[in-house]
Coordinates of C-alpha atoms in Angstrom, one line a residue:
Chain A
M1 CA 140.7 62.2 106.3
T2 CA 139.7 65.6 107.6
E3 CA 136.4 67.4 107.4
T4 CA 137.9 69.9 105.0
E5 CA 139.0 67.1 102.7
T6 CA 135.6 65.5 102.9
I7 CA 133.9 68.8 101.9
A8 CA 136.5 69.5 99.2
R9 CA 135.7 66.1 97.6
W10 CA 132.1 67.2 97.3
V11 CA 132.7 70.6 95.9
T12 CA 133.1 70.6 92.1
P13 CA 135.8 72.8 90.6
G14 CA 134.6 76.3 90.0
A15 CA 131.4 75.9 92.1
R16 CA 129.9 78.9 93.8
V17 CA 130.2 78.3 97.6
L18 CA 128.5 79.9 100.5
D19 CA 130.1 79.1 103.9
L20 CA 127.8 80.0 106.8
G21 CA 129.6 80.8 110.0
C22 CA 132.9 80.7 108.2
G23 CA 135.2 81.7 111.1
D24 CA 138.5 82.9 109.8
G25 CA 137.7 81.8 106.3
R26 CA 140.2 78.9 106.1
L27 CA 137.7 76.5 104.4
L28 CA 136.9 79.0 101.7
R29 CA 140.5 79.8 101.2
S30 CA 141.3 76.1 100.8
L31 CA 138.4 75.6 98.4
W32 CA 139.6 78.5 96.4
E33 CA 143.1 77.2 96.2
T34 CA 142.2 73.6 95.5
K35 CA 139.0 73.9 93.5
Q36 CA 139.1 77.5 92.2
A37 CA 135.6 77.7 93.8
P38 CA 134.7 81.4 94.4
G39 CA 133.1 81.7 97.7
Y40 CA 131.4 83.9 100.2
G41 CA 131.6 83.6 104.0
V42 CA 128.9 84.7 106.3
E43 CA 130.1 85.6 109.8
I44 CA 128.9 87.7 112.7
D45 CA 132.0 87.9 114.9
D46 CA 134.1 91.0 114.4
T47 CA 137.4 89.2 115.0
H48 CA 136.6 86.5 112.5
V49 CA 135.4 89.0 109.9
L50 CA 138.8 90.8 110.2
E51 CA 140.6 87.4 109.8
C52 CA 138.6 86.7 106.7
L53 CA 139.7 90.0 105.1
R54 CA 143.3 89.3 106.1
N55 CA 143.0 85.8 104.5
D56 CA 141.6 87.5 101.3
V57 CA 138.3 85.7 101.7
N58 CA 135.0 87.5 100.7
V59 CA 133.0 87.9 103.9
L60 CA 129.6 89.3 104.7
Q61 CA 129.0 90.4 108.3
M62 CA 125.5 89.2 108.9
D63 CA 123.6 87.2 111.5
L64 CA 122.5 83.7 110.4
E65 CA 119.6 83.9 112.8
D66 CA 118.1 86.6 110.5
G67 CA 118.1 84.0 107.7
L68 CA 119.7 84.3 104.3
A69 CA 117.6 87.2 103.0
A70 CA 120.6 88.7 101.3
F71 CA 120.9 85.7 98.9
A72 CA 118.7 85.0 95.9
D73 CA 117.1 81.6 95.3
Q74 CA 119.5 78.9 94.0
S75 CA 122.3 81.5 93.7
F76 CA 125.0 79.1 95.0
D77 CA 126.0 75.6 94.0
V78 CA 126.5 74.6 97.6
A79 CA 125.8 76.2 101.0
I80 CA 128.0 74.9 103.8
L81 CA 127.3 74.9 107.5
S82 CA 130.4 73.6 109.2
E83 CA 130.2 72.7 112.9
T84 CA 127.8 75.6 113.4
L85 CA 124.4 73.8 113.3
Q86 CA 124.5 73.2 117.1
A87 CA 124.9 76.9 117.8
I88 CA 121.9 78.0 115.8
H89 CA 118.5 78.8 117.4
R90 CA 116.3 78.3 114.4
Q91 CA 117.8 75.2 112.8
E92 CA 114.8 74.2 110.7
H93 CA 114.5 77.7 109.2
L94 CA 118.2 77.9 108.4
L95 CA 118.4 74.5 106.8
K96 CA 115.4 75.4 104.6
E97 CA 117.1 78.6 103.7
M98 CA 120.3 76.8 102.8
L99 CA 118.5 74.7 100.2
R100 CA 116.6 77.8 99.0
V101 CA 119.8 79.6 98.1
G102 CA 122.0 76.6 97.4
R103 CA 121.4 73.6 95.0
E104 CA 123.0 71.4 97.7
A105 CA 123.9 71.8 101.3
I106 CA 126.8 70.4 103.3
V107 CA 126.2 70.2 107.0
S108 CA 128.6 69.0 109.7
F109 CA 128.2 68.8 113.4
P110 CA 129.7 67.1 116.5
N111 CA 127.7 63.9 117.1
F112 CA 126.2 64.0 120.5
G113 CA 125.6 60.2 120.3
Y114 CA 129.4 59.6 120.2
W115 CA 130.2 56.9 122.8
R116 CA 132.6 59.2 124.7
A117 CA 129.8 61.7 125.1
R118 CA 127.4 59.0 126.1
I119 CA 129.8 57.6 128.7
Q120 CA 130.4 61.1 130.2
I121 CA 126.7 61.6 130.7
A122 CA 125.7 58.0 131.6
L123 CA 128.6 57.1 133.9
G124 CA 130.3 60.4 134.8
G125 CA 126.9 62.1 135.2
R126 CA 128.2 65.3 133.6
M127 CA 127.8 67.1 130.3
P128 CA 130.3 65.9 127.8
V129 CA 133.5 67.9 127.1
S130 CA 135.8 66.7 124.3
K131 CA 137.9 67.9 121.4
E132 CA 134.7 68.3 119.3
L133 CA 132.8 69.8 122.2
P134 CA 135.4 71.8 124.1
Y135 CA 133.0 73.9 126.2
E136 CA 131.6 73.6 129.7
W137 CA 127.8 73.6 129.9
Y138 CA 127.8 77.1 131.3
N139 CA 130.0 78.8 128.6
T140 CA 129.0 76.9 125.5
P141 CA 127.7 78.8 122.4
N142 CA 126.0 75.5 121.5
V143 CA 122.2 75.4 122.1
H144 CA 120.8 72.5 120.0
H145 CA 122.9 69.3 120.1
C146 CA 121.9 66.3 118.0
T147 CA 122.9 62.9 117.0
L148 CA 123.2 61.4 113.5
V149 CA 119.8 59.7 114.0
D150 CA 118.2 63.0 115.2
F151 CA 119.6 64.9 112.2
E152 CA 118.5 62.3 109.7
A153 CA 115.0 62.3 111.2
L154 CA 114.9 66.2 110.8
C155 CA 116.0 65.8 107.1
G156 CA 113.2 63.3 106.7
K157 CA 110.7 65.7 108.2
L158 CA 111.9 68.6 106.0
G159 CA 111.8 66.4 102.9
F160 CA 115.6 66.6 102.3
R161 CA 117.4 63.9 100.5
I162 CA 120.7 62.8 102.1
L163 CA 123.1 62.3 99.1
E164 CA 126.2 61.4 101.1
R165 CA 127.4 61.0 104.6
V166 CA 130.8 60.7 106.1
V167 CA 131.4 60.1 109.8
L168 CA 134.8 60.9 111.3
T169 CA 136.6 60.1 114.4
E170 CA 140.2 61.3 115.0
G171 CA 140.6 61.9 111.3
A172 CA 139.5 58.4 110.2
A173 CA 136.2 57.5 108.5
V174 CA 133.9 55.4 110.6
A175 CA 131.9 52.7 108.8
T176 CA 130.3 50.6 111.5
M177 CA 127.9 51.9 114.2
P178 CA 128.5 55.5 113.2
N179 CA 126.1 57.0 115.7
L180 CA 128.0 55.4 118.5
L181 CA 131.6 55.5 117.1
G182 CA 131.5 58.7 115.1
A183 CA 132.6 62.0 116.7
L184 CA 131.8 64.3 113.7
A185 CA 129.2 63.9 111.0
V186 CA 129.4 65.5 107.6
Y187 CA 126.3 65.3 105.3
R188 CA 125.6 66.3 101.8
V189 CA 121.9 67.0 101.3
A190 CA 119.5 68.3 98.6
A191 CA 115.9 69.3 98.5
Chain B
M1 CA 152.9 114.7 106.2
I2 CA 153.3 118.1 104.5
V3 CA 150.9 118.4 101.5
A4 CA 150.0 121.0 98.9
A5 CA 146.8 121.8 97.0
H6 CA 146.8 121.9 93.2
K7 CA 144.3 123.0 90.6
A8 CA 143.7 121.6 87.1
R9 CA 141.8 123.6 84.5
F10 CA 139.6 122.0 81.9
T11 CA 138.5 124.0 78.9
E12 CA 136.4 121.5 77.1
P13 CA 132.7 122.1 78.1
L14 CA 131.1 119.6 80.4
R15 CA 127.5 118.6 79.7
L16 CA 125.6 118.1 83.0
S17 CA 122.8 115.8 83.9
S18 CA 120.4 118.8 83.9
G19 CA 121.3 119.5 80.2
A20 CA 123.2 122.6 81.2
V21 CA 126.8 123.0 80.1
L22 CA 129.7 124.2 82.1
P23 CA 131.9 125.9 79.5
E24 CA 135.0 125.4 81.5
F25 CA 135.9 124.4 85.0
E26 CA 138.7 123.9 87.5
I27 CA 139.2 121.0 90.0
A28 CA 141.1 121.5 93.2
Y29 CA 143.0 118.4 94.3
E30 CA 145.8 117.0 96.4
T31 CA 147.9 113.9 96.0
Y32 CA 149.8 111.8 98.5
G33 CA 152.4 109.2 97.8
T34 CA 153.9 108.3 94.4
L35 CA 152.3 107.0 91.3
N36 CA 154.2 103.7 90.4
A37 CA 155.7 103.0 87.0
A38 CA 152.7 100.8 86.0
R39 CA 150.3 103.5 87.2
S40 CA 148.4 100.8 89.0
N41 CA 148.4 102.1 92.6
A42 CA 146.1 105.2 92.4
V43 CA 143.3 105.5 94.8
L44 CA 140.7 108.3 94.5
V45 CA 139.2 109.5 97.8
C46 CA 135.8 111.2 97.4
H47 CA 134.6 113.6 100.1
A48 CA 131.3 114.1 101.7
L49 CA 129.2 117.2 102.3
S50 CA 131.3 119.7 104.1
A51 CA 134.8 118.4 103.4
S52 CA 137.2 119.1 100.6
H53 CA 140.2 117.8 98.6
H54 CA 142.3 118.2 101.8
V55 CA 142.1 114.6 102.8
A56 CA 145.3 114.1 104.8
G57 CA 148.4 115.8 106.1
S58 CA 148.7 119.5 106.7
Y59 CA 150.1 122.5 104.8
A60 CA 153.6 123.9 105.4
D61 CA 152.1 127.4 106.1
D62 CA 149.1 126.1 108.0
P63 CA 150.2 123.2 110.2
D64 CA 146.9 123.1 112.2
N65 CA 144.8 122.5 109.1
I66 CA 144.8 118.7 109.1
G67 CA 143.0 116.8 106.4
W68 CA 139.5 115.4 107.2
W69 CA 140.5 111.7 106.8
D70 CA 144.0 111.9 108.2
N71 CA 143.3 108.9 110.5
M72 CA 142.7 106.8 107.4
V73 CA 145.2 108.1 104.8
G74 CA 148.9 108.6 105.2
P75 CA 152.2 106.8 105.7
G76 CA 151.5 103.6 107.7
K77 CA 147.8 104.4 107.9
P78 CA 145.1 101.9 106.6
L79 CA 145.3 103.5 103.2
D80 CA 149.1 103.6 103.2
T81 CA 150.6 106.3 101.1
D82 CA 153.9 104.5 101.1
R83 CA 152.2 102.0 98.8
F84 CA 149.4 103.9 97.2
F85 CA 149.1 107.1 95.2
V86 CA 146.1 108.8 96.8
I87 CA 144.1 111.6 95.2
G88 CA 141.7 113.9 97.1
S89 CA 139.5 115.8 94.7
N90 CA 137.1 118.6 95.4
Y91 CA 133.8 118.2 93.5
I92 CA 132.4 120.8 91.2
G93 CA 129.9 123.2 92.8
S94 CA 132.0 123.3 95.9
C95 CA 133.3 126.3 97.7
F96 CA 136.8 125.0 98.4
G97 CA 138.6 125.6 95.1
S98 CA 136.8 123.7 92.4
T99 CA 134.5 125.7 90.1
G100 CA 131.3 126.5 92.0
P101 CA 128.6 129.2 92.5
A102 CA 131.1 131.7 93.9
S103 CA 133.5 131.3 90.9
T104 CA 133.4 133.8 88.1
N105 CA 131.0 133.1 85.3
P106 CA 133.1 133.6 82.1
A107 CA 130.0 134.9 80.3
T108 CA 129.4 137.8 82.7
G109 CA 132.7 138.3 84.5
K110 CA 130.6 138.2 87.8
P111 CA 130.1 135.3 90.3
W112 CA 127.9 132.6 89.0
G113 CA 125.5 132.8 92.0
A114 CA 122.0 131.6 91.2
D115 CA 123.0 130.8 87.6
F116 CA 125.4 128.1 88.6
P117 CA 123.7 124.9 87.4
V118 CA 122.5 122.1 89.7
V119 CA 125.0 119.3 89.6
T120 CA 124.6 115.6 90.3
V121 CA 126.8 112.8 91.6
E122 CA 127.1 111.7 87.9
D123 CA 128.4 115.2 87.0
W124 CA 130.9 115.1 89.9
V125 CA 132.2 111.7 88.7
A126 CA 132.4 112.9 85.0
A127 CA 134.5 115.9 86.1
Q128 CA 136.7 113.6 88.2
A129 CA 137.3 111.4 85.2
R130 CA 138.8 114.4 83.4
L131 CA 141.1 114.9 86.4
A132 CA 142.1 111.2 86.2
D133 CA 142.9 111.7 82.5
H134 CA 144.9 114.8 83.4
L135 CA 146.9 112.8 85.9
G136 CA 147.5 110.0 83.5
I137 CA 145.5 107.4 85.5
E138 CA 143.6 105.0 83.3
R139 CA 142.4 102.7 86.0
F140 CA 142.2 103.3 89.8
A141 CA 143.2 100.5 92.2
A142 CA 140.3 101.8 94.2
V143 CA 137.8 104.6 94.4
M144 CA 136.6 105.1 98.0
G145 CA 134.5 107.4 100.1
G146 CA 132.0 107.7 103.0
S147 CA 128.4 109.0 102.8
I148 CA 128.3 111.3 99.7
G149 CA 131.8 110.2 98.9
A150 CA 130.6 106.6 98.8
M151 CA 127.9 107.6 96.4
Q152 CA 130.6 108.9 94.1
A153 CA 132.6 105.6 94.4
L154 CA 129.5 103.7 93.6
Q155 CA 128.7 105.9 90.6
W156 CA 132.3 105.6 89.4
S157 CA 131.9 101.8 89.3
L158 CA 128.8 102.2 87.1
D159 CA 129.9 105.0 84.8
Y160 CA 133.5 104.0 84.2
P161 CA 133.6 100.2 84.9
E162 CA 136.9 99.7 83.2
R163 CA 138.6 102.4 85.3
V164 CA 137.7 101.0 88.8
R165 CA 139.2 97.8 90.2
H166 CA 137.8 98.2 93.7
A167 CA 135.0 100.4 95.0
I168 CA 134.9 101.1 98.7
V169 CA 131.5 102.2 99.7
I170 CA 131.1 103.4 103.4
A171 CA 128.0 104.6 105.2
C172 CA 126.1 104.8 101.9
T173 CA 122.6 104.4 100.5
P174 CA 121.5 103.4 97.0
R175 CA 119.0 106.3 97.2
L176 CA 117.7 108.8 99.7
T177 CA 114.5 108.0 101.6
A178 CA 111.6 110.4 101.7
Q179 CA 112.7 111.3 105.3
N180 CA 116.3 112.1 104.0
I181 CA 114.9 114.3 101.3
G182 CA 112.6 116.0 103.8
F183 CA 115.5 116.9 106.0
N184 CA 117.3 118.4 103.0
E185 CA 114.3 120.4 102.0
V186 CA 114.1 121.9 105.5
A187 CA 117.8 122.9 105.2
R188 CA 117.2 124.5 101.8
Q189 CA 114.2 126.4 102.9
A190 CA 116.2 127.7 105.9
I191 CA 118.7 129.1 103.4
M192 CA 116.4 130.4 100.7
T193 CA 114.1 132.2 103.1
D194 CA 117.0 134.1 104.7
P195 CA 116.6 137.7 103.7
D196 CA 120.3 137.8 103.0
F197 CA 119.9 135.1 100.3
H198 CA 118.8 137.5 97.5
G199 CA 117.7 134.6 95.3
G200 CA 121.3 133.2 95.4
N201 CA 123.0 136.4 94.2
Y202 CA 124.2 137.6 97.6
Y203 CA 127.9 137.8 96.7
E204 CA 127.5 141.2 94.9
K205 CA 125.5 142.5 97.9
G206 CA 128.4 141.8 100.2
V207 CA 126.2 139.6 102.5
V208 CA 125.9 135.9 103.4
P209 CA 122.7 134.1 104.3
E210 CA 124.3 133.1 107.6
R211 CA 121.0 132.5 109.5
G212 CA 119.8 130.0 106.9
L213 CA 123.2 128.2 106.8
R214 CA 123.3 128.0 110.5
I215 CA 119.9 126.3 110.8
A216 CA 120.8 124.0 107.9
R217 CA 124.0 122.9 109.7
M218 CA 122.2 122.4 113.1
L219 CA 119.7 120.2 111.4
G220 CA 122.4 118.3 109.6
H221 CA 124.4 117.7 112.8
I222 CA 121.4 116.2 114.5
T223 CA 121.1 113.6 111.7
Y224 CA 124.9 112.8 111.8
L225 CA 124.8 111.7 115.4
S226 CA 122.8 109.0 117.0
D227 CA 120.3 109.6 119.8
D228 CA 122.5 107.6 122.1
A229 CA 125.7 109.3 121.1
M230 CA 124.1 112.7 121.7
M231 CA 122.8 111.7 125.1
E232 CA 126.2 110.2 126.0
K233 CA 128.0 113.4 124.9
F234 CA 125.6 116.1 126.2
G235 CA 122.8 114.5 128.2
R236 CA 120.5 117.1 129.7
A237 CA 123.5 119.0 131.2
L238 CA 122.8 122.7 131.7
R239 CA 125.2 125.5 130.6
R240 CA 124.0 127.7 133.5
K241 CA 123.4 127.0 137.1
A242 CA 119.6 126.8 136.8
P243 CA 117.0 127.0 134.0
G244 CA 116.7 130.6 132.8
Y245 CA 113.0 130.5 131.8
D246 CA 114.0 132.5 128.7
F247 CA 115.4 131.6 125.3
E248 CA 119.1 131.9 125.9
I249 CA 121.2 128.7 126.0
D250 CA 120.1 126.3 128.7
F251 CA 121.3 122.9 127.5
E252 CA 124.8 121.8 126.4
I253 CA 123.4 120.5 123.2
E254 CA 122.0 123.9 122.3
S255 CA 125.4 125.4 122.9
Y256 CA 127.1 122.7 120.8
L257 CA 124.7 123.2 117.8
R258 CA 125.1 127.0 117.9
Y259 CA 128.9 126.6 118.0
Q260 CA 128.9 124.2 115.1
A261 CA 126.5 126.4 113.2
D262 CA 128.6 129.6 113.7
K263 CA 131.7 127.8 112.6
F264 CA 130.1 126.4 109.5
A265 CA 128.5 129.7 108.4
R266 CA 131.9 131.3 108.4
Y267 CA 133.4 128.9 105.9
F268 CA 130.7 127.3 103.9
D269 CA 128.8 128.7 100.9
A270 CA 125.0 128.6 100.9
N271 CA 124.7 128.1 97.2
T272 CA 127.0 125.1 97.5
Y273 CA 124.8 123.7 100.3
L274 CA 121.7 123.9 98.1
R275 CA 123.4 122.1 95.3
I276 CA 124.9 119.3 97.3
T277 CA 121.6 118.5 99.0
K278 CA 120.0 118.4 95.5
A279 CA 122.7 116.1 94.3
L280 CA 121.9 113.8 97.2
D281 CA 118.2 113.9 96.6
Y282 CA 118.7 113.0 92.9
F283 CA 121.1 110.2 93.5
D284 CA 119.4 107.0 92.4
P285 CA 121.6 104.8 90.1
A286 CA 118.9 102.2 89.8
A287 CA 116.4 104.7 88.3
R288 CA 117.8 104.2 84.8
F289 CA 117.2 100.5 85.2
G290 CA 113.6 100.5 86.2
G291 CA 114.5 100.7 89.9
D292 CA 116.5 97.5 89.7
L293 CA 119.8 98.1 91.5
A294 CA 121.1 94.7 90.5
K295 CA 120.6 95.6 86.8
A296 CA 122.6 98.8 87.5
F297 CA 125.4 96.8 89.0
A298 CA 125.5 94.6 86.0
Q299 CA 127.4 97.5 84.4
A300 CA 130.1 97.3 87.1
K301 CA 133.3 95.4 86.9
A302 CA 134.8 96.4 90.2
D303 CA 135.1 94.3 93.4
F304 CA 133.3 96.0 96.3
L305 CA 133.8 96.6 100.0
V306 CA 130.7 97.9 101.7
V307 CA 130.7 99.1 105.3
S308 CA 127.9 100.3 107.5
F309 CA 127.5 101.3 111.1
T310 CA 124.7 100.0 113.3
S311 CA 123.8 103.4 114.9
D312 CA 123.7 105.2 111.6
W313 CA 120.1 106.2 111.1
R314 CA 120.7 108.6 108.3
F315 CA 122.0 105.9 106.0
S316 CA 121.2 102.8 108.0
P317 CA 122.7 99.3 107.6
A318 CA 119.5 98.2 105.9
R319 CA 120.4 100.6 103.0
S320 CA 123.9 99.1 102.8
R321 CA 122.4 95.6 102.8
Q322 CA 120.3 96.6 99.8
I323 CA 123.5 97.5 98.0
V324 CA 125.1 94.2 99.1
R325 CA 122.0 92.2 97.9
A326 CA 122.1 93.9 94.5
L327 CA 125.8 93.2 94.2
L328 CA 125.3 89.6 95.0
D329 CA 122.4 89.3 92.6
S330 CA 124.6 90.8 89.8
R331 CA 127.4 88.4 90.7
R332 CA 129.9 91.0 91.8
I333 CA 132.6 90.2 94.3
V334 CA 131.7 91.9 97.6
S335 CA 132.7 91.9 101.3
Y336 CA 130.4 93.6 103.8
L337 CA 131.1 94.9 107.3
E338 CA 128.4 96.0 109.7
I339 CA 130.2 97.7 112.5
D340 CA 128.5 97.9 115.9
A341 CA 129.5 101.4 116.9
P342 CA 127.4 104.1 118.7
Q343 CA 128.3 107.4 117.1
G344 CA 125.8 107.4 114.2
H345 CA 126.6 108.5 110.6
D346 CA 129.8 110.2 111.7
C347 CA 131.3 106.8 112.5
F348 CA 132.9 106.7 109.1
L349 CA 135.2 109.5 110.1
L350 CA 136.2 108.1 113.4
E351 CA 138.9 105.7 114.4
D352 CA 137.7 102.2 115.2
A353 CA 140.1 99.2 115.4
R354 CA 137.6 96.9 113.6
Y355 CA 136.8 99.4 110.9
H356 CA 140.4 100.6 110.3
G357 CA 141.7 97.0 110.7
A358 CA 139.4 95.9 107.9
L359 CA 140.3 98.7 105.6
R360 CA 144.0 98.0 106.3
A361 CA 143.6 94.3 105.5
Y362 CA 141.6 95.1 102.3
F363 CA 144.2 97.5 101.0
R364 CA 147.1 95.2 101.9
N365 CA 145.5 92.3 99.9
M366 CA 144.9 94.6 96.9
P367 CA 147.2 93.5 94.1
L368 CA 148.9 96.3 92.2

């Protein structure tokens, strides 16, 4: 199972979708093709914005750090933040904004508690580099890493309900000890 | 691309926003490419303040006169005339071929002059709709423009929702700010206080209020460029070896503005300038809807592409974001580009790989 498949399972047909940090728009394109879900992508990077237009995906060139002021309250069925949370400076603010504009939010991020990451730090003594975290410490766009436990604690603090959670490693769902064995976490949350 | 200008004549009176009536009028236009059998590939390009229907290509007898948006429109260009049938149309009140203040008033046999009515963006669009009828185009694949041209594209989507599939709105604003209107008023005052203006009836006196036009153009030019772009282009460079301690040209920027002003005053009509700035000032499509732009867009059926440029302080990105917000609120389909480029409002006329790449992609994905 992939992250895209996981997200697609949670998106109801025809839902209005907002994808924050949408990259080249492939998730939105796939949700349109499989779920007829009309979507908007938000992206700051010029190259990605151009790719979105080439992929026939509606894209809005805006900075997520400025919040989601362009979007009215509850104007989307779901707001998605796919593998972007760790690169945001004001996470609390953005997560609150997501559940202001969306009825639900889907958030995925690389789990910093994954055993490979733990070993690289604990035994190798170096910052982890992996498929999910392909950057060196000095060139990473990521600023705020977290683990499953960290994220769930933040949801608790913000009063968010976790509706579903899927943890993936190498394309397979992880059921036991997810904070240790899971490389990527995907959450569905609501206010 | 060799092109030719045409004129279409309309004899049914046109009632204007002001209540005045134009008994008859002509529209100057050009077309590029071929209208397909389904008549589904027409794109209307609307022009801004000082431009005309000559959007692209050049004339057989005037090869140096290249259209104002030739980098955007033509064979293989972002708006590809091998695929689209493109129409450039000159708005009424202009001085480049469509009926305007310098045209003959049929009631008097003399130039309209001061009697030519004040026209609005809505009036321009209503006149263009007659041209679309004349050309047999029921529905445009797109209506596009930059600046005042973008206002027309936006107005088209509101006034003729069934006739616009895509509206491309570049370097636009949903209404002028007080500062914008202030600049326009200074330009108008410069023209109207010129002794050669004669209340607008200068044609019969054989003079042109050149001084006023020159100052209006200088002021305009300052607002089209960003502070950074001006500094980059001219800096504080001197035209002469040392300051002259007089009022001749010292700085490069003075020389540039005077040159642009002289050029403009030779080809542009002062009465047209007055009316265009008024059309800008009055533009406010939300006004009819209690100031709620989203309610205005509830009339529209088009998909939108909105583009702004970060250094544009005349119509800043914040103004374009208001348009985007209102489009989202009214559940229209919209994409928005905010291009980080330094040249100010003029960016919309310049070649930029991101800007042109985006337009190219948008047109390519447009089903016909």
